[in-house]
Amino acid sequence: MRLSPWAVRVLTRCAATIAKVRRRLAPREYAALELGTASWISYALCAFCELGLPDALTAAQTPEELAAAGYGSAPLLSRLLRSLAAYDVVKRRRDGRYTLAHAGLALTGRSSVAPMIRYANAPWHAAAYHRLADAVRNGADGFTLAHERPLFAYLAQQPAASNLFDGAMNALGELYAEPFARAYDFSTIRTVVDVGGGTGALLAAVRE
């Protein structure tokens, strides 16, 4: 089901309000801990993507079947899948098999956002956030503090990281191109330039 931008904004605000109320109702220690440990979920989701599990679970499988196919240790796969089932990434069937749930379906296929998740949680990218306190304290760039060079200088010397970055940007382009093109009136503009536009998905959406 595709909602209008107006409906998405309303639902997003409602969800944010409900989340805020839930945090206020919980003891403040639990609310703070939930925020402070949210990265554990993102790292689990990144591992899920790196292991190739989104594509593997387009057909329901048990952790044992995944292990037999070379995806890892059955006990640890079970623990990973159980943790992600709590966040609607996968769902466990009565027969013990797991398959993709609502959020997990966004991690496979042409419009997969898995590249962005892998980029956001890559150790070299996360290292910049580990220096966030130093960056705020000194008015510096966290990435440069972590790697002694700015992001694009780093990417120029690290082909694997550069490919991951490009994949993440392309994934975002596919996701946001159409909503962006609908949200802004380009009818009076003759020339539009997307600097570093990757595959051109954004310009193609604007042209349509």
PDB file of C-alpha atoms in Angstrom:
ATOM      1  CA  MET A   1       0.000   0.000   0.000  1.00  0.00           C
ATOM      2  CA  ARG A   2       1.431   3.375  -1.023  1.00  0.00           C
ATOM      3  CA  LEU A   3       0.381   6.390   1.021  1.00  0.00           C
ATOM      4  CA  SER A   4       0.387  10.039   0.012  1.00  0.00           C
ATOM      5  CA  PRO A   5       3.181  12.273   1.398  1.00  0.00           C
ATOM      6  CA  TRP A   6       0.556  14.002   3.577  1.00  0.00           C
ATOM      7  CA  ALA A   7      -0.553  10.697   5.111  1.00  0.00           C
ATOM      8  CA  VAL A   8       3.045   9.653   5.720  1.00  0.00           C
ATOM      9  CA  ARG A   9       3.759  12.929   7.549  1.00  0.00           C
ATOM     10  CA  VAL A  10       0.692  12.529   9.758  1.00  0.00           C
ATOM     11  CA  LEU A  11       1.476   8.906  10.598  1.00  0.00           C
ATOM     12  CA  THR A  12       5.127   9.741  11.288  1.00  0.00           C
ATOM     13  CA  ARG A  13       4.151  12.489  13.721  1.00  0.00           C
ATOM     14  CA  CYS A  14       1.643  10.202  15.442  1.00  0.00           C
ATOM     15  CA  ALA A  15       4.243   7.447  15.774  1.00  0.00           C
ATOM     16  CA  ALA A  16       6.805   9.897  17.177  1.00  0.00           C
ATOM     17  CA  THR A  17       4.271  11.173  19.717  1.00  0.00           C
ATOM     18  CA  ILE A  18       3.360   7.628  20.806  1.00  0.00           C
ATOM     19  CA  ALA A  19       7.047   6.732  21.174  1.00  0.00           C
ATOM     20  CA  LYS A  20       7.636   9.838  23.286  1.00  0.00           C
ATOM     21  CA  VAL A  21       4.674   9.052  25.528  1.00  0.00           C
ATOM     22  CA  ARG A  22       5.902   5.463  25.941  1.00  0.00           C
ATOM     23  CA  ARG A  23       9.329   6.724  27.010  1.00  0.00           C
ATOM     24  CA  ARG A  24       7.708   9.107  29.498  1.00  0.00           C
ATOM     25  CA  LEU A  25       5.624   6.300  31.001  1.00  0.00           C
ATOM     26  CA  ALA A  26       8.642   4.051  31.478  1.00  0.00           C
ATOM     27  CA  PRO A  27      11.130   4.644  34.317  1.00  0.00           C
ATOM     28  CA  ARG A  28      13.658   7.171  33.070  1.00  0.00           C
ATOM     29  CA  GLU A  29      16.509   4.698  33.497  1.00  0.00           C
ATOM     30  CA  TYR A  30      14.866   2.271  31.073  1.00  0.00           C
ATOM     31  CA  ALA A  31      14.105   5.045  28.592  1.00  0.00           C
ATOM     32  CA  ALA A  32      17.742   6.158  28.636  1.00  0.00           C
ATOM     33  CA  LEU A  33      19.045   2.597  28.336  1.00  0.00           C
ATOM     34  CA  GLU A  34      16.782   1.950  25.350  1.00  0.00           C
ATOM     35  CA  LEU A  35      18.247   4.939  23.539  1.00  0.00           C
ATOM     36  CA  GLY A  36      21.795   4.125  24.578  1.00  0.00           C
ATOM     37  CA  THR A  37      21.705   0.523  23.384  1.00  0.00           C
ATOM     38  CA  ALA A  38      19.841   1.072  20.110  1.00  0.00           C
ATOM     39  CA  SER A  39      23.101   0.454  18.230  1.00  0.00           C
ATOM     40  CA  TRP A  40      22.942  -3.190  19.282  1.00  0.00           C
ATOM     41  CA  ILE A  41      19.903  -3.616  17.053  1.00  0.00           C
ATOM     42  CA  SER A  42      21.526  -1.833  14.121  1.00  0.00           C
ATOM     43  CA  TYR A  43      24.621  -4.026  14.423  1.00  0.00           C
ATOM     44  CA  ALA A  44      22.427  -7.143  14.468  1.00  0.00           C
ATOM     45  CA  LEU A  45      20.615  -5.914  11.367  1.00  0.00           C
ATOM     46  CA  CYS A  46      23.941  -5.206   9.654  1.00  0.00           C
ATOM     47  CA  ALA A  47      25.171  -8.718  10.442  1.00  0.00           C
ATOM     48  CA  PHE A  48      21.911 -10.080   9.048  1.00  0.00           C
ATOM     49  CA  CYS A  49      22.653  -8.269   5.768  1.00  0.00           C
ATOM     50  CA  GLU A  50      26.359  -9.156   5.662  1.00  0.00           C
ATOM     51  CA  LEU A  51      25.575 -12.848   6.108  1.00  0.00           C
ATOM     52  CA  GLY A  52      23.249 -12.769   3.097  1.00  0.00           C
ATOM     53  CA  LEU A  53      20.259 -13.808   5.194  1.00  0.00           C
ATOM     54  CA  PRO A  54      17.671 -11.496   3.561  1.00  0.00           C
ATOM     55  CA  ASP A  55      17.969 -13.368   0.259  1.00  0.00           C
ATOM     56  CA  ALA A  56      18.246 -16.727   2.017  1.00  0.00           C
ATOM     57  CA  LEU A  57      14.978 -16.161   3.871  1.00  0.00           C
ATOM     58  CA  THR A  58      12.865 -15.349   0.844  1.00  0.00           C
ATOM     59  CA  ALA A  59      11.999 -19.025   1.426  1.00  0.00           C
ATOM     60  CA  ALA A  60      11.356 -20.052   5.047  1.00  0.00           C
ATOM     61  CA  GLN A  61      14.205 -21.933   6.720  1.00  0.00           C
ATOM     62  CA  THR A  62      15.284 -23.081  10.161  1.00  0.00           C
ATOM     63  CA  PRO A  63      18.582 -21.954  11.702  1.00  0.00           C
ATOM     64  CA  GLU A  64      19.832 -25.519  11.196  1.00  0.00           C
ATOM     65  CA  GLU A  65      19.003 -25.418   7.492  1.00  0.00           C
ATOM     66  CA  LEU A  66      20.747 -22.059   7.158  1.00  0.00           C
ATOM     67  CA  ALA A  67      23.808 -23.451   8.960  1.00  0.00           C
ATOM     68  CA  ALA A  68      23.886 -26.479   6.664  1.00  0.00           C
ATOM     69  CA  ALA A  69      23.839 -24.102   3.684  1.00  0.00           C
ATOM     70  CA  GLY A  70      26.908 -22.277   5.016  1.00  0.00           C
ATOM     71  CA  TYR A  71      25.384 -19.187   6.629  1.00  0.00           C
ATOM     72  CA  GLY A  72      26.977 -19.712  10.034  1.00  0.00           C
ATOM     73  CA  SER A  73      26.534 -21.413  13.388  1.00  0.00           C
ATOM     74  CA  ALA A  74      23.021 -22.752  14.010  1.00  0.00           C
ATOM     75  CA  PRO A  75      22.857 -21.666  17.694  1.00  0.00           C
ATOM     76  CA  LEU A  76      24.084 -18.153  16.890  1.00  0.00           C
ATOM     77  CA  LEU A  77      21.857 -17.879  13.839  1.00  0.00           C
ATOM     78  CA  SER A  78      18.949 -18.809  16.091  1.00  0.00           C
ATOM     79  CA  ARG A  79      19.843 -16.079  18.567  1.00  0.00           C
ATOM     80  CA  LEU A  80      20.287 -13.489  15.818  1.00  0.00           C
ATOM     81  CA  LEU A  81      16.965 -14.345  14.199  1.00  0.00           C
ATOM     82  CA  ARG A  82      15.101 -14.335  17.516  1.00  0.00           C
ATOM     83  CA  SER A  83      16.438 -10.876  18.314  1.00  0.00           C
ATOM     84  CA  LEU A  84      15.401  -9.498  14.927  1.00  0.00           C
ATOM     85  CA  ALA A  85      11.964 -11.112  15.145  1.00  0.00           C
ATOM     86  CA  ALA A  86      11.228  -8.647  17.958  1.00  0.00           C
ATOM     87  CA  TYR A  87      11.678  -5.799  15.456  1.00  0.00           C
ATOM     88  CA  ASP A  88       9.597  -7.207  12.601  1.00  0.00           C
ATOM     89  CA  VAL A  89      12.632  -8.045  10.474  1.00  0.00           C
ATOM     90  CA  VAL A  90      11.839 -11.761  10.456  1.00  0.00           C
ATOM     91  CA  LYS A  91       9.012 -13.880  11.814  1.00  0.00           C
ATOM     92  CA  ARG A  92       9.145 -17.379  13.259  1.00  0.00           C
ATOM     93  CA  ARG A  93       6.575 -19.830  12.001  1.00  0.00           C
ATOM     94  CA  ARG A  94       5.040 -22.598  14.088  1.00  0.00           C
ATOM     95  CA  ASP A  95       7.261 -25.166  12.378  1.00  0.00           C
ATOM     96  CA  GLY A  96      10.381 -23.342  13.620  1.00  0.00           C
ATOM     97  CA  ARG A  97      11.249 -21.835  10.255  1.00  0.00           C
ATOM     98  CA  TYR A  98      11.964 -18.152   9.812  1.00  0.00           C
ATOM     99  CA  THR A  99      10.955 -15.954   6.926  1.00  0.00           C
ATOM    100  CA  LEU A 100      11.152 -12.239   6.173  1.00  0.00           C
ATOM    101  CA  ALA A 101       8.712  -9.913   7.937  1.00  0.00           C
ATOM    102  CA  HIS A 102       7.716  -6.322   7.132  1.00  0.00           C
ATOM    103  CA  ALA A 103      11.086  -4.605   7.651  1.00  0.00           C
ATOM    104  CA  GLY A 104      13.054  -7.581   6.342  1.00  0.00           C
ATOM    105  CA  LEU A 105      11.337  -7.363   2.979  1.00  0.00           C
ATOM    106  CA  ALA A 106      13.107  -4.025   2.458  1.00  0.00           C
ATOM    107  CA  LEU A 107      16.482  -5.799   2.549  1.00  0.00           C
ATOM    108  CA  THR A 108      16.217  -7.787  -0.659  1.00  0.00           C
ATOM    109  CA  GLY A 109      15.530  -7.121  -4.323  1.00  0.00           C
ATOM    110  CA  ARG A 110      16.285  -4.161  -6.557  1.00  0.00           C
ATOM    111  CA  SER A 111      15.108  -1.559  -4.041  1.00  0.00           C
ATOM    112  CA  SER A 112      16.959  -3.111  -1.088  1.00  0.00           C
ATOM    113  CA  VAL A 113      18.214  -0.697   1.568  1.00  0.00           C
ATOM    114  CA  ALA A 114      20.725  -3.277   2.831  1.00  0.00           C
ATOM    115  CA  PRO A 115      23.692  -1.368   1.293  1.00  0.00           C
ATOM    116  CA  MET A 116      22.804   1.703   3.375  1.00  0.00           C
ATOM    117  CA  ILE A 117      22.549  -0.387   6.541  1.00  0.00           C
ATOM    118  CA  ARG A 118      25.927  -2.003   5.877  1.00  0.00           C
ATOM    119  CA  TYR A 119      27.502   1.411   5.214  1.00  0.00           C
ATOM    120  CA  ALA A 120      25.996   3.024   8.322  1.00  0.00           C
ATOM    121  CA  ASN A 121      27.352   0.239  10.527  1.00  0.00           C
ATOM    122  CA  ALA A 122      30.705  -0.392   8.852  1.00  0.00           C
ATOM    123  CA  PRO A 123      33.521  -0.200  11.436  1.00  0.00           C
ATOM    124  CA  TRP A 124      35.345   2.536   9.537  1.00  0.00           C
ATOM    125  CA  HIS A 125      32.149   4.625   9.381  1.00  0.00           C
ATOM    126  CA  ALA A 126      31.153   3.957  12.993  1.00  0.00           C
ATOM    127  CA  ALA A 127      34.630   5.047  14.076  1.00  0.00           C
ATOM    128  CA  ALA A 128      33.658   8.644  13.312  1.00  0.00           C
ATOM    129  CA  TYR A 129      30.780   8.413  15.793  1.00  0.00           C
ATOM    130  CA  HIS A 130      33.117   6.980  18.393  1.00  0.00           C
ATOM    131  CA  ARG A 131      34.930  10.323  18.216  1.00  0.00           C
ATOM    132  CA  LEU A 132      31.749  12.409  18.431  1.00  0.00           C
ATOM    133  CA  ALA A 133      32.478  13.721  21.924  1.00  0.00           C
ATOM    134  CA  ASP A 134      35.938  14.849  20.778  1.00  0.00           C
ATOM    135  CA  ALA A 135      34.434  16.436  17.681  1.00  0.00           C
ATOM    136  CA  VAL A 136      31.921  18.445  19.714  1.00  0.00           C
ATOM    137  CA  ARG A 137      34.558  19.354  22.310  1.00  0.00           C
ATOM    138  CA  ASN A 138      37.052  20.637  19.728  1.00  0.00           C
ATOM    139  CA  GLY A 139      34.815  21.758  16.873  1.00  0.00           C
ATOM    140  CA  ALA A 140      36.415  19.148  14.633  1.00  0.00           C
ATOM    141  CA  ASP A 141      35.300  16.575  12.074  1.00  0.00           C
ATOM    142  CA  GLY A 142      34.749  13.188  13.704  1.00  0.00           C
ATOM    143  CA  PHE A 143      35.720  11.236  10.599  1.00  0.00           C
ATOM    144  CA  THR A 144      38.991  13.114  10.262  1.00  0.00           C
ATOM    145  CA  LEU A 145      39.709  12.578  13.946  1.00  0.00           C
ATOM    146  CA  ALA A 146      39.170   8.845  13.495  1.00  0.00           C
ATOM    147  CA  HIS A 147      41.079   8.413  10.225  1.00  0.00           C
ATOM    148  CA  GLU A 148      43.347  11.476   9.956  1.00  0.00           C
ATOM    149  CA  ARG A 149      41.717  12.438   6.644  1.00  0.00           C
ATOM    150  CA  PRO A 150      38.251  13.506   5.429  1.00  0.00           C
ATOM    151  CA  LEU A 151      35.683  11.001   4.203  1.00  0.00           C
ATOM    152  CA  PHE A 152      36.254  11.339   0.462  1.00  0.00           C
ATOM    153  CA  ALA A 153      40.024  11.244   0.824  1.00  0.00           C
ATOM    154  CA  TYR A 154      39.585   8.014   2.769  1.00  0.00           C
ATOM    155  CA  LEU A 155      37.253   6.554   0.151  1.00  0.00           C
ATOM    156  CA  ALA A 156      39.712   7.410  -2.626  1.00  0.00           C
ATOM    157  CA  GLN A 157      42.255   5.094  -0.981  1.00  0.00           C
ATOM    158  CA  GLN A 158      39.872   2.339   0.137  1.00  0.00           C
ATOM    159  CA  PRO A 159      38.124   0.687  -2.860  1.00  0.00           C
ATOM    160  CA  ALA A 160      35.968  -1.647  -0.747  1.00  0.00           C
ATOM    161  CA  ALA A 161      34.723   1.233   1.405  1.00  0.00           C
ATOM    162  CA  SER A 162      34.152   3.340  -1.708  1.00  0.00           C
ATOM    163  CA  ASN A 163      32.028   0.609  -3.299  1.00  0.00           C
ATOM    164  CA  LEU A 164      30.010   0.272  -0.105  1.00  0.00           C
ATOM    165  CA  PHE A 165      29.450   4.037   0.004  1.00  0.00           C
ATOM    166  CA  ASP A 166      28.351   4.122  -3.635  1.00  0.00           C
ATOM    167  CA  GLY A 167      25.930   1.259  -3.059  1.00  0.00           C
ATOM    168  CA  ALA A 168      24.451   3.039  -0.053  1.00  0.00           C
ATOM    169  CA  MET A 169      23.950   6.272  -1.971  1.00  0.00           C
ATOM    170  CA  ASN A 170      22.321   4.423  -4.865  1.00  0.00           C
ATOM    171  CA  ALA A 171      19.989   2.667  -2.440  1.00  0.00           C
ATOM    172  CA  LEU A 172      18.928   6.010  -0.974  1.00  0.00           C
ATOM    173  CA  GLY A 173      18.462   7.434  -4.463  1.00  0.00           C
ATOM    174  CA  GLU A 174      16.085   4.640  -5.398  1.00  0.00           C
ATOM    175  CA  LEU A 175      14.166   5.176  -2.164  1.00  0.00           C
ATOM    176  CA  TYR A 176      13.852   8.962  -2.196  1.00  0.00           C
ATOM    177  CA  ALA A 177      13.879   9.881  -5.888  1.00  0.00           C
ATOM    178  CA  GLU A 178      10.160   9.572  -6.560  1.00  0.00           C
ATOM    179  CA  PRO A 179       8.932  11.230  -3.311  1.00  0.00           C
ATOM    180  CA  PHE A 180      11.420  14.071  -3.837  1.00  0.00           C
ATOM    181  CA  ALA A 181      10.270  14.613  -7.408  1.00  0.00           C
ATOM    182  CA  ARG A 182       6.623  14.696  -6.311  1.00  0.00           C
ATOM    183  CA  ALA A 183       7.219  17.001  -3.355  1.00  0.00           C
ATOM    184  CA  TYR A 184       8.796  19.862  -5.339  1.00  0.00           C
ATOM    185  CA  ASP A 185       7.361  21.695  -8.337  1.00  0.00           C
ATOM    186  CA  PHE A 186      10.004  21.532 -11.086  1.00  0.00           C
ATOM    187  CA  SER A 187       7.651  22.700 -13.860  1.00  0.00           C
ATOM    188  CA  THR A 188       9.186  26.185 -14.109  1.00  0.00           C
ATOM    189  CA  ILE A 189      12.797  25.021 -13.969  1.00  0.00           C
ATOM    190  CA  ARG A 190      14.656  24.385 -17.224  1.00  0.00           C
ATOM    191  CA  THR A 191      17.903  22.905 -15.901  1.00  0.00           C
ATOM    192  CA  VAL A 192      18.430  20.560 -12.970  1.00  0.00           C
ATOM    193  CA  VAL A 193      21.852  19.179 -12.001  1.00  0.00           C
ATOM    194  CA  ASP A 194      22.387  16.334  -9.531  1.00  0.00           C
ATOM    195  CA  VAL A 195      26.060  16.565  -8.537  1.00  0.00           C
ATOM    196  CA  GLY A 196      27.394  13.079  -7.913  1.00  0.00           C
ATOM    197  CA  GLY A 197      24.081  11.599  -8.989  1.00  0.00           C
ATOM    198  CA  GLY A 198      25.217   7.996  -9.297  1.00  0.00           C
ATOM    199  CA  THR A 199      22.818   6.060 -11.511  1.00  0.00           C
ATOM    200  CA  GLY A 200      20.707   9.094 -12.368  1.00  0.00           C
ATOM    201  CA  ALA A 201      17.590   7.786 -10.618  1.00  0.00           C
ATOM    202  CA  LEU A 202      16.835  11.178  -9.053  1.00  0.00           C
ATOM    203  CA  LEU A 203      17.069  13.071 -12.350  1.00  0.00           C
ATOM    204  CA  ALA A 204      14.961  10.416 -14.091  1.00  0.00           C
ATOM    205  CA  ALA A 205      12.240  10.863 -11.458  1.00  0.00           C
ATOM    206  CA  VAL A 206      12.356  14.652 -11.811  1.00  0.00           C
ATOM    207  CA  ARG A 207      12.111  14.397 -15.595  1.00  0.00           C
ATOM    208  CA  GLU A 208       9.000  12.230 -15.356  1.00  0.00           C
TER     209      GLU A 208
END
